DNA sequence: GAAGGATATTTGCATTTGCATTTAATTCTG
DNA sequence: CAGAATTAAATGCAAATGCAAATATCCTTC
């Protein structure tokens, strides 16, 4: 075996349904599609919805941090924020010590909107885990946390 | 509690990093971005790359089946197939018994291309699981399989 | 066996996306 | 401390996306 060739089983040998990234893309594809369909009725896109969700938990992040949390391109996020701001759901605020930077906050209206969204998101998440014991769910989340540590680019 | 109100912990109480869909989106966002950057060099988009991957394992699926496997909108897939066909990597073939339907096959060139891609995909997947014991990985995949069963729309 | 409804795929078109660039401000270096 | 390099966010623009409609075929039912 040459020095730059790692050995990997072929995909055919593993099988699609044993290849974790395939399963995760399938699952999140459906989950995100379900959420997106529900949000479209309220005039929210995926970036906008995720922004509200993250802001309900993280207080006044920088836009680039928000981009990491929401897993949305910074330029796309910038435009989503324009819309949310116009709709009065978020507010941009110049950072105190760095005037290049902008911090983002949920308005009361934004928080109220997210409160109406959350039950749908929670219900979809619950559906994912239907019939899976708590113990197994906890182990699953613990593995996910390790995986995020393995792959993430930012310290966030 | 009213009959249509399920009780769900608030996101702030769970915490982002304990909410499985958040973690899964973060992880797959990075994983897909890594793959996409590598594939861009070879002129492949995500839909095209996934098409090759699935076809390496599934023989001659219908286009609508391929859309499910690849988690790509059917119209987007149709255009990705146009490109792959032009590049000589796949071939469309009318279904024998239903002339509306089209089956898709990898050409030899397509298979060869995928062989060069696979090591990158496998390496990225391996990176995800670095430091995670085999036993834990197996349990994780088993949980994913249950989740896919819970959420999937198609019998595929 | 003709008409109406369902299904498979493609295509038109408006929107969304993401890359690359720009603008503005900060930090580093000699 | 001036100039170069870096960083944060917004924006221009071409390409990708997704919805809805169009096309073609198949299935059902009367």
GROMACS .gro file of N, CA and C (backbone and C1' of nucleotides) in nm, chain A residues 72-73 75-76 79, chain B residues 36, chain C residues 17-19, chain D residues 12-15:
model
   67
   72UNK      N    1  -2.550   2.937   0.772
   72UNK     CA    2  -2.595   3.012   0.656
   72UNK      C    3  -2.479   3.100   0.610
   73UNK      N    4  -2.456   3.110   0.480
   73UNK     CA    5  -2.352   3.198   0.426
   73UNK      C    6  -2.371   3.340   0.478
   75UNK      N    7  -2.327   3.626   0.340
   75UNK     CA    8  -2.396   3.719   0.250
   75UNK      C    9  -2.546   3.690   0.248
   76UNK      N   10  -2.580   3.564   0.252
   76UNK     CA   11  -2.721   3.526   0.257
   76UNK      C   12  -2.783   3.574   0.388
   79UNK      N   13  -2.868   3.944   0.402
   79UNK     CA   14  -2.995   3.979   0.337
   79UNK      C   15  -3.115   3.931   0.416
  192UNK      N   16  -1.800   1.982  -0.096
  192UNK     CA   17  -1.831   2.072  -0.208
  192UNK      C   18  -1.708   2.146  -0.256
  329DT       P   19  -3.202   3.137   0.018
  329DT     O5'   20  -3.062   3.122  -0.058
  329DT     C5'   21  -3.042   3.006  -0.137
  329DT     C4'   22  -2.909   3.013  -0.209
  329DT     C3'   23  -2.790   3.048  -0.119
  329DT     O3'   24  -2.710   2.933  -0.110
  329DT     C1'   25  -2.786   3.168  -0.327
  330DG       P   26  -2.586   2.926  -0.011
  330DG     O5'   27  -2.463   2.976  -0.100
  330DG     C5'   28  -2.436   2.912  -0.224
  330DG     C4'   29  -2.324   2.985  -0.295
  330DG     C3'   30  -2.207   3.022  -0.204
  330DG     O3'   31  -2.090   3.012  -0.284
  330DG     C1'   32  -2.292   3.216  -0.303
  331DC       P   33  -1.953   2.969  -0.217
  331DC     O5'   34  -1.844   3.040  -0.310
  331DC     C5'   35  -1.853   3.026  -0.452
  331DC     C4'   36  -1.820   3.158  -0.519
  331DC     C3'   37  -1.689   3.220  -0.472
  331DC     O3'   38  -1.603   3.231  -0.585
  331DC     C1'   39  -1.864   3.383  -0.480
  354DG       P   40  -2.535   4.696  -0.504
  354DG     O5'   41  -2.455   4.650  -0.633
  354DG     C5'   42  -2.312   4.650  -0.632
  354DG     C4'   43  -2.260   4.561  -0.744
  354DG     C3'   44  -2.358   4.533  -0.857
  354DG     O3'   45  -2.285   4.524  -0.979
  354DG     C1'   46  -2.304   4.330  -0.747
  355DC       P   47  -2.361   4.491  -1.118
  355DC     O5'   48  -2.345   4.332  -1.128
  355DC     C5'   49  -2.215   4.274  -1.123
  355DC     C4'   50  -2.228   4.123  -1.137
  355DC     C3'   51  -2.333   4.079  -1.240
  355DC     O3'   52  -2.282   3.969  -1.313
  355DC     C1'   53  -2.377   3.977  -1.035
  356DA       P   54  -2.334   3.942  -1.465
  356DA     O5'   55  -2.300   3.787  -1.482
  356DA     C5'   56  -2.176   3.736  -1.431
  356DA     C4'   57  -2.203   3.602  -1.365
  356DA     C3'   58  -2.282   3.504  -1.453
  356DA     O3'   59  -2.215   3.378  -1.448
  356DA     C1'   60  -2.388   3.529  -1.242
  357DA       P   61  -2.268   3.252  -1.533
  357DA     O5'   62  -2.319   3.155  -1.418
  357DA     C5'   63  -2.236   3.135  -1.302
  357DA     C4'   64  -2.315   3.056  -1.200
  357DA     C3'   65  -2.389   2.935  -1.259
  357DA     O3'   66  -2.364   2.825  -1.174
  357DA     C1'   67  -2.541   3.075  -1.141
   0.00000   0.00000   0.00000
